[in-house]
mmCIF file of C-alpha atoms and ligand atoms in Angstrom:
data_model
loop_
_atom_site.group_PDB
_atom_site.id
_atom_site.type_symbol
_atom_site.label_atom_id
_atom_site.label_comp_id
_atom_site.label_asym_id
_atom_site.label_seq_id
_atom_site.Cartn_x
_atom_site.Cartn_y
_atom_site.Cartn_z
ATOM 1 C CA UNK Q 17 -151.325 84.352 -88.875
ATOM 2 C CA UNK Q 18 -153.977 85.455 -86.231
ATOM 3 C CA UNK Q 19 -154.069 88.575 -86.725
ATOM 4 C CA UNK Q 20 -155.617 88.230 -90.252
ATOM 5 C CA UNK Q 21 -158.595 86.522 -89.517
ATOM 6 C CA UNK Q 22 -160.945 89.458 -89.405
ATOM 7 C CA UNK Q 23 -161.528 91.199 -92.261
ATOM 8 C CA UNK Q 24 -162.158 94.820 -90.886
ATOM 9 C CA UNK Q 25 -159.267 96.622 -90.027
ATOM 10 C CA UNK Q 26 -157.284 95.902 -86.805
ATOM 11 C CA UNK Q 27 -156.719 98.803 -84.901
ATOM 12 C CA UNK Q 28 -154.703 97.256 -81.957
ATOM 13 C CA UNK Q 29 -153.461 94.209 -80.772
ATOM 14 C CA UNK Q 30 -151.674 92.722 -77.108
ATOM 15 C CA UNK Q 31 -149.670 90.235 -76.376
ATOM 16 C CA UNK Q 32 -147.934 89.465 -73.473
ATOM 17 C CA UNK Q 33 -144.494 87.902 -73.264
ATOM 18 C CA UNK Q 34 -143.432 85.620 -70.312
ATOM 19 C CA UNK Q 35 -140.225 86.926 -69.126
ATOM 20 C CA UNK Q 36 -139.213 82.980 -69.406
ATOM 21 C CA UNK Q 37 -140.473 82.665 -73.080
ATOM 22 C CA UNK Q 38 -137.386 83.390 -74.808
ATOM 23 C CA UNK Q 39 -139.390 85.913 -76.750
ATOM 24 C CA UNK Q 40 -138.626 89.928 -76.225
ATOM 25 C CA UNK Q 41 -141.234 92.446 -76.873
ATOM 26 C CA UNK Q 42 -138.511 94.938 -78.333
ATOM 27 C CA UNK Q 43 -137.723 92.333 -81.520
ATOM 28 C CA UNK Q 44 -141.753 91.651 -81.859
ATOM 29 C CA UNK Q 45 -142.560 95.179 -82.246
ATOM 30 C CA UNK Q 46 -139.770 95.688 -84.867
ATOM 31 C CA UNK Q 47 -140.665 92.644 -87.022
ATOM 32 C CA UNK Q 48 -144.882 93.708 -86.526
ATOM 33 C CA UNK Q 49 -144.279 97.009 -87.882
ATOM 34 C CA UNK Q 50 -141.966 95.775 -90.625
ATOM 35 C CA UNK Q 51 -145.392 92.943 -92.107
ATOM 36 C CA UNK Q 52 -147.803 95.309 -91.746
ATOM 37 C CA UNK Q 53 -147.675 96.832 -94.552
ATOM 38 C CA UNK Q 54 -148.890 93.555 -96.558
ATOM 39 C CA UNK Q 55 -151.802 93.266 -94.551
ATOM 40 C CA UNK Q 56 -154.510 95.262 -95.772
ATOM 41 C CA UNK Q 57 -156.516 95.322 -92.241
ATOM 42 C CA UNK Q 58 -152.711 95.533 -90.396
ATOM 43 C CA UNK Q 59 -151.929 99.036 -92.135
ATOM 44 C CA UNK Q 60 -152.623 101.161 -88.955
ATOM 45 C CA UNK Q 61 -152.599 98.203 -85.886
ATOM 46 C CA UNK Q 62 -150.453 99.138 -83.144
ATOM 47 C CA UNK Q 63 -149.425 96.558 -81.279
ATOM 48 C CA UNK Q 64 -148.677 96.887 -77.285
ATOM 49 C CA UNK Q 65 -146.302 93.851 -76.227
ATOM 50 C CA UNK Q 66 -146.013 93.850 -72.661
ATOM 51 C CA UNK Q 67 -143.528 91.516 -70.578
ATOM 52 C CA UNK Q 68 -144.854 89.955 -67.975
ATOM 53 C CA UNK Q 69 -143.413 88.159 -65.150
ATOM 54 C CA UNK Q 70 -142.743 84.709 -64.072
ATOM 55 C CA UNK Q 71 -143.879 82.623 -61.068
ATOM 56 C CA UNK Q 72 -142.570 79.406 -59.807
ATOM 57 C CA UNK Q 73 -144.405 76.879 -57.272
ATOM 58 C CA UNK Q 74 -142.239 75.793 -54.090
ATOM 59 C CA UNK Q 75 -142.676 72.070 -53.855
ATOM 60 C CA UNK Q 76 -141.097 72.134 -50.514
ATOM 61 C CA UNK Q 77 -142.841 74.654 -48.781
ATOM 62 C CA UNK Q 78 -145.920 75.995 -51.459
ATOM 63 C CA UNK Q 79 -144.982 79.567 -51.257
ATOM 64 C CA UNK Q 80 -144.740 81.309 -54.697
ATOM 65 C CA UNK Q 81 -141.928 83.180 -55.596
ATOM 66 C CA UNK Q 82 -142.259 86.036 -58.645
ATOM 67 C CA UNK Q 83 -139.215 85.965 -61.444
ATOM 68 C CA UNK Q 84 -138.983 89.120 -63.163
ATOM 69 C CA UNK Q 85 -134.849 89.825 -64.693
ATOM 70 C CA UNK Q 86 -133.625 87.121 -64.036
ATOM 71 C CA UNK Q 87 -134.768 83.341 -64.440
ATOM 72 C CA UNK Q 88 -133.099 81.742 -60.904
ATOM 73 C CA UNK Q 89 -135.747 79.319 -60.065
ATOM 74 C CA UNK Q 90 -135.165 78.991 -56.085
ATOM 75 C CA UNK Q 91 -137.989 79.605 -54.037
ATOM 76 C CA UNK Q 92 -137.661 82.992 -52.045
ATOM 77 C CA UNK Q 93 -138.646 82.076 -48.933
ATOM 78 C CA UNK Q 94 -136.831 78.763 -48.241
ATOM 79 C CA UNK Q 95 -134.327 78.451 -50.711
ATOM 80 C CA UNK Q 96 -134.900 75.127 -52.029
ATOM 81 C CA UNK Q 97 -134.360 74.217 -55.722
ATOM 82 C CA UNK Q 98 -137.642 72.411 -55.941
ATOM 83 C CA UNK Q 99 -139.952 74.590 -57.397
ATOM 84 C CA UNK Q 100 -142.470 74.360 -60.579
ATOM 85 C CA UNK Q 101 -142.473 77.285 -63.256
ATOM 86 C CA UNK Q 102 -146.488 78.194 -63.167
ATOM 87 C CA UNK Q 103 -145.921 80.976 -65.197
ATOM 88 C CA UNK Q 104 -143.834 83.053 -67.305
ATOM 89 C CA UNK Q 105 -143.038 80.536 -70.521
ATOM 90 C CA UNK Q 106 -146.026 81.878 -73.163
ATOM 91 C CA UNK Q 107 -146.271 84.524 -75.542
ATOM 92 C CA UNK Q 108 -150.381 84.903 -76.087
ATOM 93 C CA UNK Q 109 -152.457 86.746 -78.251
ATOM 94 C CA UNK Q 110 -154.658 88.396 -75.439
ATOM 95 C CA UNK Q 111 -156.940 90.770 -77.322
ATOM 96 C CA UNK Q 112 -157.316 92.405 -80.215
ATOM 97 C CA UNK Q 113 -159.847 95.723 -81.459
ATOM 98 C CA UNK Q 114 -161.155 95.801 -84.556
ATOM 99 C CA UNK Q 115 -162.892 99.078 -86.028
ATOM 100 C CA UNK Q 116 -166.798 98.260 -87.107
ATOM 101 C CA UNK Z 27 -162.163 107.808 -90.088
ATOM 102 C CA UNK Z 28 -165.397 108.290 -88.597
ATOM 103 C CA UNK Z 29 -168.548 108.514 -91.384
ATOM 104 C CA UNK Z 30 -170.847 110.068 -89.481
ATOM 105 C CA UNK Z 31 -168.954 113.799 -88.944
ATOM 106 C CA UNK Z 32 -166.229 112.586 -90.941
ATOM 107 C CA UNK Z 33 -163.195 113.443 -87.649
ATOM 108 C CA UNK Z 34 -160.712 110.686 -87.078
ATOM 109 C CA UNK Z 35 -162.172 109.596 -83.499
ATOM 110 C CA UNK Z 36 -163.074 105.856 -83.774
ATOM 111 C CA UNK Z 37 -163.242 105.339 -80.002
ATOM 112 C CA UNK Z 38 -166.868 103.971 -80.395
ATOM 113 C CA UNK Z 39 -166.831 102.281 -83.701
ATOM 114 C CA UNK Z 40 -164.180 99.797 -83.145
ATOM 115 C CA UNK Z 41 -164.613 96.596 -80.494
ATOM 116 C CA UNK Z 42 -162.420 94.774 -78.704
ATOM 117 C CA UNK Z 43 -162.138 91.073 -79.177
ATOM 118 C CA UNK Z 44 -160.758 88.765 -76.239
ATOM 119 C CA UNK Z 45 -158.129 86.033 -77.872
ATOM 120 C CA UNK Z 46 -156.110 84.723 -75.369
ATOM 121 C CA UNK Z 47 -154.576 82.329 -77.531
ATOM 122 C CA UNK Z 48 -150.823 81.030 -77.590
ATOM 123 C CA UNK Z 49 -149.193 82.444 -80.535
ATOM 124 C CA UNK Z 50 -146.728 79.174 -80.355
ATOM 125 C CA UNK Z 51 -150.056 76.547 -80.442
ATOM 126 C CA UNK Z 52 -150.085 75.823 -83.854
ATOM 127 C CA UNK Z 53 -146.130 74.497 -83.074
ATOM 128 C CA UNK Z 54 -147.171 72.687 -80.134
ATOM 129 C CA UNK Z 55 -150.242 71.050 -81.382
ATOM 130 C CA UNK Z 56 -147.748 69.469 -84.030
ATOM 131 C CA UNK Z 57 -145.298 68.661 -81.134
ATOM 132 C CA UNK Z 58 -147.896 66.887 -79.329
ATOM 133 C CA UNK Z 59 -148.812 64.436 -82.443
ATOM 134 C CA UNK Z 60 -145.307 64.049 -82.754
ATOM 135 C CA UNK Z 61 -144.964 62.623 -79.555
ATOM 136 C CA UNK Z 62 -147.626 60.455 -78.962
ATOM 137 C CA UNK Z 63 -146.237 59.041 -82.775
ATOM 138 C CA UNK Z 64 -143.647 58.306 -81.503
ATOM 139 C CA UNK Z 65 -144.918 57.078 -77.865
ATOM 140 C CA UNK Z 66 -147.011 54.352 -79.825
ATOM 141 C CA UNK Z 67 -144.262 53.187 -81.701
ATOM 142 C CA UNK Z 68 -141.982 53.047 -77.866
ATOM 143 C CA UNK Z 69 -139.667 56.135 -79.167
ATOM 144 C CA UNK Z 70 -138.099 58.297 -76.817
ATOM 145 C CA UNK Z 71 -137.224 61.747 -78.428
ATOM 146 C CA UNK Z 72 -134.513 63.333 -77.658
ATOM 147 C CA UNK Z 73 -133.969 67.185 -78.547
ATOM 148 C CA UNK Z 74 -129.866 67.786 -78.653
ATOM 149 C CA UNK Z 75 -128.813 71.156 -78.020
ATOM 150 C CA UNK Z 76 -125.917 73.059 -77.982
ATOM 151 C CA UNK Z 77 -123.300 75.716 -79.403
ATOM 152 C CA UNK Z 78 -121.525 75.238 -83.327
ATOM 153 C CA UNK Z 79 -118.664 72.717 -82.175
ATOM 154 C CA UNK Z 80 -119.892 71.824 -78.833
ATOM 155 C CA UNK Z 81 -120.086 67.956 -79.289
ATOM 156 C CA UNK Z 82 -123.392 67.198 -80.309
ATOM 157 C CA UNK Z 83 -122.500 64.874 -83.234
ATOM 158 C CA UNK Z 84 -119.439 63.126 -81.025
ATOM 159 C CA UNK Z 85 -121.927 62.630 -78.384
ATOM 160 C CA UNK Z 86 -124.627 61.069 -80.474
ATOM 161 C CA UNK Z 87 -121.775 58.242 -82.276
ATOM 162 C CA UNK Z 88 -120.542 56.926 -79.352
ATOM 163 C CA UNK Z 89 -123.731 57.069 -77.063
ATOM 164 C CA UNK Z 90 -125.083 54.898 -79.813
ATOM 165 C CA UNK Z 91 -121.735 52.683 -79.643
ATOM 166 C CA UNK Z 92 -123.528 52.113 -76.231
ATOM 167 C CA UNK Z 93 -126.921 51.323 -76.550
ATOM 168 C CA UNK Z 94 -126.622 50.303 -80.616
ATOM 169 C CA UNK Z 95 -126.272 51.891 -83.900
ATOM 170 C CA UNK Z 96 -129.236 49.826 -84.640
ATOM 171 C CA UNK Z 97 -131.514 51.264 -81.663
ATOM 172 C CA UNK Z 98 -131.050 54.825 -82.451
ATOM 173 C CA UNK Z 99 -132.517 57.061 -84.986
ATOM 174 C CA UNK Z 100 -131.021 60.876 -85.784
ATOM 175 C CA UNK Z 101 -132.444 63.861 -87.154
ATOM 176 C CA UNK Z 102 -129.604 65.998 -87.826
ATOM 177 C CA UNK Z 103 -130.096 70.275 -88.370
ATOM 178 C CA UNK Z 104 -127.557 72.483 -90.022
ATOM 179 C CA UNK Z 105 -128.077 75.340 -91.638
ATOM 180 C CA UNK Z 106 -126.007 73.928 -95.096
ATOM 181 C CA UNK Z 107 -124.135 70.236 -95.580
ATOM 182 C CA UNK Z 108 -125.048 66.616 -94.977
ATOM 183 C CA UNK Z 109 -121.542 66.307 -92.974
ATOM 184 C CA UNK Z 110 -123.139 65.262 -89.664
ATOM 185 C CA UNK Z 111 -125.207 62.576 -91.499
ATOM 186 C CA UNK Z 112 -122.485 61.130 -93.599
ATOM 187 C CA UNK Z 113 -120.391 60.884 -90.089
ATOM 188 C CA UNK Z 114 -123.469 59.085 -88.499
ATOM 189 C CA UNK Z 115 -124.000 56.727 -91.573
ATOM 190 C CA UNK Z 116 -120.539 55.949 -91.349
ATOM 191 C CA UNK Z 117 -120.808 53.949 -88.305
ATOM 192 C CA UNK Z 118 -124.055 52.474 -89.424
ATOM 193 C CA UNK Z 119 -126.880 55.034 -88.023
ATOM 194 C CA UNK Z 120 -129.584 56.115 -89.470
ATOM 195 C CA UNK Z 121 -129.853 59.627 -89.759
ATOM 196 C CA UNK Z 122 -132.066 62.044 -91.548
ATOM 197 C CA UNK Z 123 -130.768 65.492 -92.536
ATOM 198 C CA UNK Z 124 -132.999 68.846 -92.321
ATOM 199 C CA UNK Z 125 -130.958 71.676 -93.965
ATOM 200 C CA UNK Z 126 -132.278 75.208 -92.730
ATOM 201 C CA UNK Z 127 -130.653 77.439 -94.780
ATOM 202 C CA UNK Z 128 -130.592 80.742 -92.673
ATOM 203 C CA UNK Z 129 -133.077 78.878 -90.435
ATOM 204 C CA UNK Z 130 -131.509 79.611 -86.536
ATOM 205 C CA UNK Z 131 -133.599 75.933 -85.301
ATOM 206 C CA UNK Z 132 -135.593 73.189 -85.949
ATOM 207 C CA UNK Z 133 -139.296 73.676 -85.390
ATOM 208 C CA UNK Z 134 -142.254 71.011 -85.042
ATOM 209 C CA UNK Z 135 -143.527 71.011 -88.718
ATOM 210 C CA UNK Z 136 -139.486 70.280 -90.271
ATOM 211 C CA UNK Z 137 -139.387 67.607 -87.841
ATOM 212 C CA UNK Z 138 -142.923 65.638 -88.787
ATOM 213 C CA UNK Z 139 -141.725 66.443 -92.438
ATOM 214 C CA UNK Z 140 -138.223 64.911 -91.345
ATOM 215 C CA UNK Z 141 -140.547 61.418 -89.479
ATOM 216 C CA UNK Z 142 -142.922 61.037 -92.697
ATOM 217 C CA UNK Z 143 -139.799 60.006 -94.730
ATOM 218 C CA UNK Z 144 -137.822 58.188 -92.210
ATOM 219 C CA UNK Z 145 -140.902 56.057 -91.466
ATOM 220 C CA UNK Z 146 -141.676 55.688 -95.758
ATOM 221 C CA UNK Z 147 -137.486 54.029 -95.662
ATOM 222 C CA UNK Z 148 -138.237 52.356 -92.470
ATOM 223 C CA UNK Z 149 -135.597 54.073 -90.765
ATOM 224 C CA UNK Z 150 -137.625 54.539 -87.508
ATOM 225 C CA UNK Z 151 -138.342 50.419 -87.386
ATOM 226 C CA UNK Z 152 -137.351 48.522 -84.667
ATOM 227 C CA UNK Z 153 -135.559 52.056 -82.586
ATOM 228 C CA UNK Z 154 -135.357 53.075 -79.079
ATOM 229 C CA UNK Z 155 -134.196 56.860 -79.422
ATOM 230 C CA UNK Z 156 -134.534 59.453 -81.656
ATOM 231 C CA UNK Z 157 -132.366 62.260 -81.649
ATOM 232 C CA UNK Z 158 -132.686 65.395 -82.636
ATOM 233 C CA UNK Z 159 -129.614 67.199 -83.145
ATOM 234 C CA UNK Z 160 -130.969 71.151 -83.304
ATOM 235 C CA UNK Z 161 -128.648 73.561 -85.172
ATOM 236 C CA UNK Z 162 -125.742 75.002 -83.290
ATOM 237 C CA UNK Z 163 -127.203 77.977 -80.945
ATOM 238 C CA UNK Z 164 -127.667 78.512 -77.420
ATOM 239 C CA UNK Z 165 -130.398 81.336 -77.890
ATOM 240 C CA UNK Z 166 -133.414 80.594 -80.500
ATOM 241 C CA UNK Z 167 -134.408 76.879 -80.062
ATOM 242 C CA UNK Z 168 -134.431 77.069 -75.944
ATOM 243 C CA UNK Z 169 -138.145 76.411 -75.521
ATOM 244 C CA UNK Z 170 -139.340 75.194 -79.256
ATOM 245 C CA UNK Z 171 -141.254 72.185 -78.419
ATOM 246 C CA UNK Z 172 -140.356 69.377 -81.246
ATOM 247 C CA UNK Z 173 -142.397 66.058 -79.557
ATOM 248 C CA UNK Z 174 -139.694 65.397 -77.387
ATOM 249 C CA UNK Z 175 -139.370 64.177 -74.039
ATOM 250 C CA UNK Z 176 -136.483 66.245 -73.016
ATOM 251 C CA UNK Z 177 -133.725 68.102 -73.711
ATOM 252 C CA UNK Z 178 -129.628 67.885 -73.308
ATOM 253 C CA UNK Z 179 -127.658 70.615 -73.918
ATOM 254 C CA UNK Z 180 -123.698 69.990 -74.846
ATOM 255 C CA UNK Z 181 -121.384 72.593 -73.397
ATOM 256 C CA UNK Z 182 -117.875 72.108 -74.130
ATOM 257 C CA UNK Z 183 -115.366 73.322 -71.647
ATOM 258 C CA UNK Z 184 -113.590 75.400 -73.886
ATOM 259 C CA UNK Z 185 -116.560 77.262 -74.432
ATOM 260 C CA UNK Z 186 -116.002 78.202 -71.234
ATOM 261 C CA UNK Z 187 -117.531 78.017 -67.456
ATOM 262 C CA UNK Z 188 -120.289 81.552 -67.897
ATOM 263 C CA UNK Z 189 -122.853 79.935 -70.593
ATOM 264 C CA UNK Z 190 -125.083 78.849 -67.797
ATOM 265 C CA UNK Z 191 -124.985 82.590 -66.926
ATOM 266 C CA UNK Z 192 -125.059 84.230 -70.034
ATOM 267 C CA UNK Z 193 -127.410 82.106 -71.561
ATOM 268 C CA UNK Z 194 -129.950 80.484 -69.184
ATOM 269 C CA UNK Z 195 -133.122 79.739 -70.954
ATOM 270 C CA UNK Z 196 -131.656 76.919 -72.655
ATOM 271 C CA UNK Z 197 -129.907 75.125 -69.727
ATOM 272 C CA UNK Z 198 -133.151 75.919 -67.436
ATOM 273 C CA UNK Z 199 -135.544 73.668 -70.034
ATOM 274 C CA UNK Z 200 -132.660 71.029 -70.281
ATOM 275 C CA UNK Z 201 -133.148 68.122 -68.077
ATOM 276 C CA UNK Z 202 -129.184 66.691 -68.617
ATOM 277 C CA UNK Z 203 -126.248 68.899 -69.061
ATOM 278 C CA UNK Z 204 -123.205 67.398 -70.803
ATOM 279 C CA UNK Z 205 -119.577 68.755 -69.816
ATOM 280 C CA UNK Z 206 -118.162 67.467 -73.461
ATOM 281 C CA UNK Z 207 -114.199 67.757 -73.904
ATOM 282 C CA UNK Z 208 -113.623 67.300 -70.503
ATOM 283 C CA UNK Z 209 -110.318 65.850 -71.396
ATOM 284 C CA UNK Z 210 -109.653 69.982 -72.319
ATOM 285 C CA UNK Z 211 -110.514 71.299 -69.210
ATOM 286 C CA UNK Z 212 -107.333 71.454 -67.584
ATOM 287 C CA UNK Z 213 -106.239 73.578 -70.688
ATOM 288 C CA UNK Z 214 -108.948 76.057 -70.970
ATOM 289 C CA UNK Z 215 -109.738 76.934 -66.998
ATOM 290 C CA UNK Z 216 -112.405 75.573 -67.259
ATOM 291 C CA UNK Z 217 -114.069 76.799 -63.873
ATOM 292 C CA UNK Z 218 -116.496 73.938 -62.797
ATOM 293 C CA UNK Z 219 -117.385 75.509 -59.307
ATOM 294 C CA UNK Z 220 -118.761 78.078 -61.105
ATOM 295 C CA UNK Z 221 -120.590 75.983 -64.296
ATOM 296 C CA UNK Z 222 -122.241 73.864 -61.511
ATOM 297 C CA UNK Z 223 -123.787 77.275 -59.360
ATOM 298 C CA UNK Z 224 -124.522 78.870 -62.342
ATOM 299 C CA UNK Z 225 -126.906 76.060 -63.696
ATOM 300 C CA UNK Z 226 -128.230 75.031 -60.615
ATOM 301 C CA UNK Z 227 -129.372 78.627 -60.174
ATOM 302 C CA UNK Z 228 -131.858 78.301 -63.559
ATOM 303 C CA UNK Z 229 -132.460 74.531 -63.231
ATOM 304 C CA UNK Z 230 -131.086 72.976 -59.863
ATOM 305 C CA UNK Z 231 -132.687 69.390 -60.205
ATOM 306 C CA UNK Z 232 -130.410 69.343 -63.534
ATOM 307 C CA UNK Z 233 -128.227 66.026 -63.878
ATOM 308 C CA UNK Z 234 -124.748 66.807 -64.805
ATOM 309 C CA UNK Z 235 -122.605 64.503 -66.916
ATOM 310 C CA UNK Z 236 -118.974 64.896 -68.074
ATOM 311 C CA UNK Z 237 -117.554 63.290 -71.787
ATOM 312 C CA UNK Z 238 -114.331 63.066 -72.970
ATOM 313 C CA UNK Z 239 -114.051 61.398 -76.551
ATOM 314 C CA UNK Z 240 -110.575 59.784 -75.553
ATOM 315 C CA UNK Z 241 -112.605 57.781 -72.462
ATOM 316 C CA UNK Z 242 -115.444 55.242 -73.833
ATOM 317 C CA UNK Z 243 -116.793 55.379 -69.778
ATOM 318 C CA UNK Z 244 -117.768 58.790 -69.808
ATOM 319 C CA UNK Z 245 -120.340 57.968 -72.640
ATOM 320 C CA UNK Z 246 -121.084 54.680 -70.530
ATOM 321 C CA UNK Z 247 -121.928 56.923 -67.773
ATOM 322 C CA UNK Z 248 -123.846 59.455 -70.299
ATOM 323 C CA UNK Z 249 -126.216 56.672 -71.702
ATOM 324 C CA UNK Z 250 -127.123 55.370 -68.421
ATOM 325 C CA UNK Z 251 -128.283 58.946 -67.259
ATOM 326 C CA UNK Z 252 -130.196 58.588 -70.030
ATOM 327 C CA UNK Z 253 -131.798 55.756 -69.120
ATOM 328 C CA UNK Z 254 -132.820 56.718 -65.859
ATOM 329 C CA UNK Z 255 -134.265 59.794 -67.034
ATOM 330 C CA UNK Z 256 -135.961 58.386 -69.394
ATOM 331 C CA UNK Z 257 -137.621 55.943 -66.692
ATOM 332 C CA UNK Z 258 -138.544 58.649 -64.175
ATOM 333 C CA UNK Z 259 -140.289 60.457 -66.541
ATOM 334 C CA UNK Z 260 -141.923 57.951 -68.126
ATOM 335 C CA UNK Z 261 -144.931 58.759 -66.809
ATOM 336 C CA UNK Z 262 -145.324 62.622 -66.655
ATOM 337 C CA UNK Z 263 -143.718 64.674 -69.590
ATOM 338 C CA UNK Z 264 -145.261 65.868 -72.796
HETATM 339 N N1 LIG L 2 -110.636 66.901 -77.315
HETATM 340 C C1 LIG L 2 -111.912 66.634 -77.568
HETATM 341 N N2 LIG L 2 -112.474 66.968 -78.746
HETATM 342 C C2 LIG L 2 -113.765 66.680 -78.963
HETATM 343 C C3 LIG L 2 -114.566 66.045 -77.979
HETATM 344 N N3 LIG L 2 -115.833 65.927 -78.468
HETATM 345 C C4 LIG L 2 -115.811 66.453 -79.709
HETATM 346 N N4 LIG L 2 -114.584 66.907 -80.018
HETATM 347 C C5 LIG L 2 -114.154 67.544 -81.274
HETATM 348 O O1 LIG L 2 -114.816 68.809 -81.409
HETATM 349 C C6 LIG L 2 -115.139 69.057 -82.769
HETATM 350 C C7 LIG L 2 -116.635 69.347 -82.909
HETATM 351 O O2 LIG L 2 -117.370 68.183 -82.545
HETATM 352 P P1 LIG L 2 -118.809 67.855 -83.122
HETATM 353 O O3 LIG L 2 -119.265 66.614 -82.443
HETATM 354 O O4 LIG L 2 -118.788 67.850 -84.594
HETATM 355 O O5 LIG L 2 -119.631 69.124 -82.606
HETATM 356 P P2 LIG L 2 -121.111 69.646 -83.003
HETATM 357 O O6 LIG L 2 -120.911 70.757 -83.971
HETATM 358 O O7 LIG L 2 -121.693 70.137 -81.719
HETATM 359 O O8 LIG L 2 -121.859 68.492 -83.583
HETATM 360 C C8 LIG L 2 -114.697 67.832 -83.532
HETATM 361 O O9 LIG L 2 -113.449 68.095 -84.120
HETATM 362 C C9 LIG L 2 -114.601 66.751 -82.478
HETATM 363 O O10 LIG L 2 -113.666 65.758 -82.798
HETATM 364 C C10 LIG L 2 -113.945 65.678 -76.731
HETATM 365 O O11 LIG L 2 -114.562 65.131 -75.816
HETATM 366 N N5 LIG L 2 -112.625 66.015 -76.581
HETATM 367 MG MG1 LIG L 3 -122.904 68.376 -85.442
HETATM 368 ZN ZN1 LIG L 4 -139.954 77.122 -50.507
HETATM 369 ZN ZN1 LIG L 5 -132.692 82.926 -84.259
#
């Protein structure tokens, strides 16, 4: 686990979820505050899981589209079905803040 | 709690430390030595997806009818039994079987467990394919890299035409979508108009094939897709 790495205690932690991931914050926040408790330096983290959007590439005409609800990959502007997914399929660890 | 007055205001004794990391790496970094294991050895991998009865293990008997029991290589995962690997050994494939117990899919670790022993009985000598056959679901392993070079998910008709919409993730990482018990369509409603704009909408460069286990051309057909696939991406995936 990342999280346990540093020995002082963790006071918060991010992570963002791509809305294409397959991951939802809601179930990440329920599991995090459930293992926790075992983890001496997790006792009083809070963790802030954000959602973030997708983007996909237009191969056709280069404009980017933005995916938010929804994962229909045609490019906004022209319609075509040719696009690239740039963004939107990671969960990450962005940052964590640990007390000194 | 702060030691200096003793209040419970950390704000300036804590830091913040930048990560950025992927909290799936550790998964993927196996996946990636998985497939360049297999790459050296010429193995395509295969990752087989679909609902509890959707076809998966029908698909993966007579596809190997096609291109020979003795080119293809199966990991099988079920949550309990060694059914699916009895039915594959039957016909002469070799098959390896990965029970998960409450485990919802396969992940990259159970499958380079699964390749160490195939390769110790030589059951990966001399193959073409190897399929994985992930445990029934349409939700949890969309997206679980597992070294392979792509993914086909196996919706049955009488599952019915709204799984593109109602469960998308899946079908938008899938590069071939089987139609299996096509022969059932006609008794189920099976709405295809609809199947085709709803997975076109998450994935519209998908290739669509149809199987029916009562007509050995529709896995013809299937195995050929393959094929092609498998050429055109020769070059780019992983
Ligand atoms: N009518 C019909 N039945 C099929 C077809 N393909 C599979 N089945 C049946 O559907 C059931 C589930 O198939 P199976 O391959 O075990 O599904 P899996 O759970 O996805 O591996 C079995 O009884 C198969 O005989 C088909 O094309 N047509
Ligand atoms: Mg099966
Ligand atoms: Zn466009
Ligand atoms: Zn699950």
């Amino acid at each position: 686990m990342l999280l346990d790495e540093s020995k002082n205690p963790i006071s918060s932690a991010s992570i963002e979820v791509g809305c294409l991931s397959g991951f939802k914050p809601e179930p990440i926040g329920f599991y995090f505050d459930i293992i926790k408790k075992d983890y001496n330096n997790l006792k009083d983290c809070v963790l802030n899981v954000i959602e973030i959007d997708g983007r996909i590439k237009c191969e056709e005409c280069g404009s980017e589209s933005r995916i938010s609800n929804q994962p229909i990959l045609f490019c906004q502007k022209c319609e075509s079905g040719k696009t690239k997914i740039i963004n939107g399929k990671d969960i990450n660890l962005c940052s964590i803040e640990v007390n000194k | 709690m702060c030691e200096e007055c003793g209040c419970h205001d950390n704000r300036n004794k804590s830091e913040e430390i930048i990560i950025n990391k992927s909290l799936t790496q550790e998964n993927d970094r196996l996946a990636h030595m998985i497939w360049h294991d297999l790459d050296d050895d010429g193995i395509c991998c295969i990752n087989l997806l679909g609902a509890p009865g959707a076809g998966k293990t029908t698909v993966i008997r007579e596809i190997s009818k096609v291109l020979g029991v003795d080119k293809i290589a199966v990991i099988q995962g079920d949550l309990e039994s060694d059914i699916d690997a009895k039915l594959l050994a039957d016909i002469g494939i070799d098959s390896y079987q990965i029970n998960t117990h409450s485990g919802c899919h396969l992940n990259a670790h159970m499958i380079m467990q699964a390749i160490k022993a195939m390769k110790q009985d030589q059951q990966l000598k001399g193959k073409d394919l190897l399929i994985i056959e992930n445990v029934g679901n349409l939700v949890c392993p969309a997206g679980v890299k597992l070294g392979q070079s792509m993914d086909i998910v196996v919706s049955s008709t009488a599952e019915g035409h709204d799984k593109p919409a109602k469960y998308p993730i899946i079908f938008m990482n899938a590069v071939i979508s089987i139609i299996s018990k096509y022969d059932l369509a006609k008794y189920v409603d099976f709405d295809e108009s609809s199947f085709l704009r709803d997975i076109r909408k998450v994935n519209p460069n998908i290739v669509v094939v149809r199987t029916s286990k009562d007509d050995p051309q529709s896995y013809e057909k299937l195995a050929k897709k393959i094929k092609e696939v498998r050429e055109n991406r020769k070059h780019h995936n992983h």
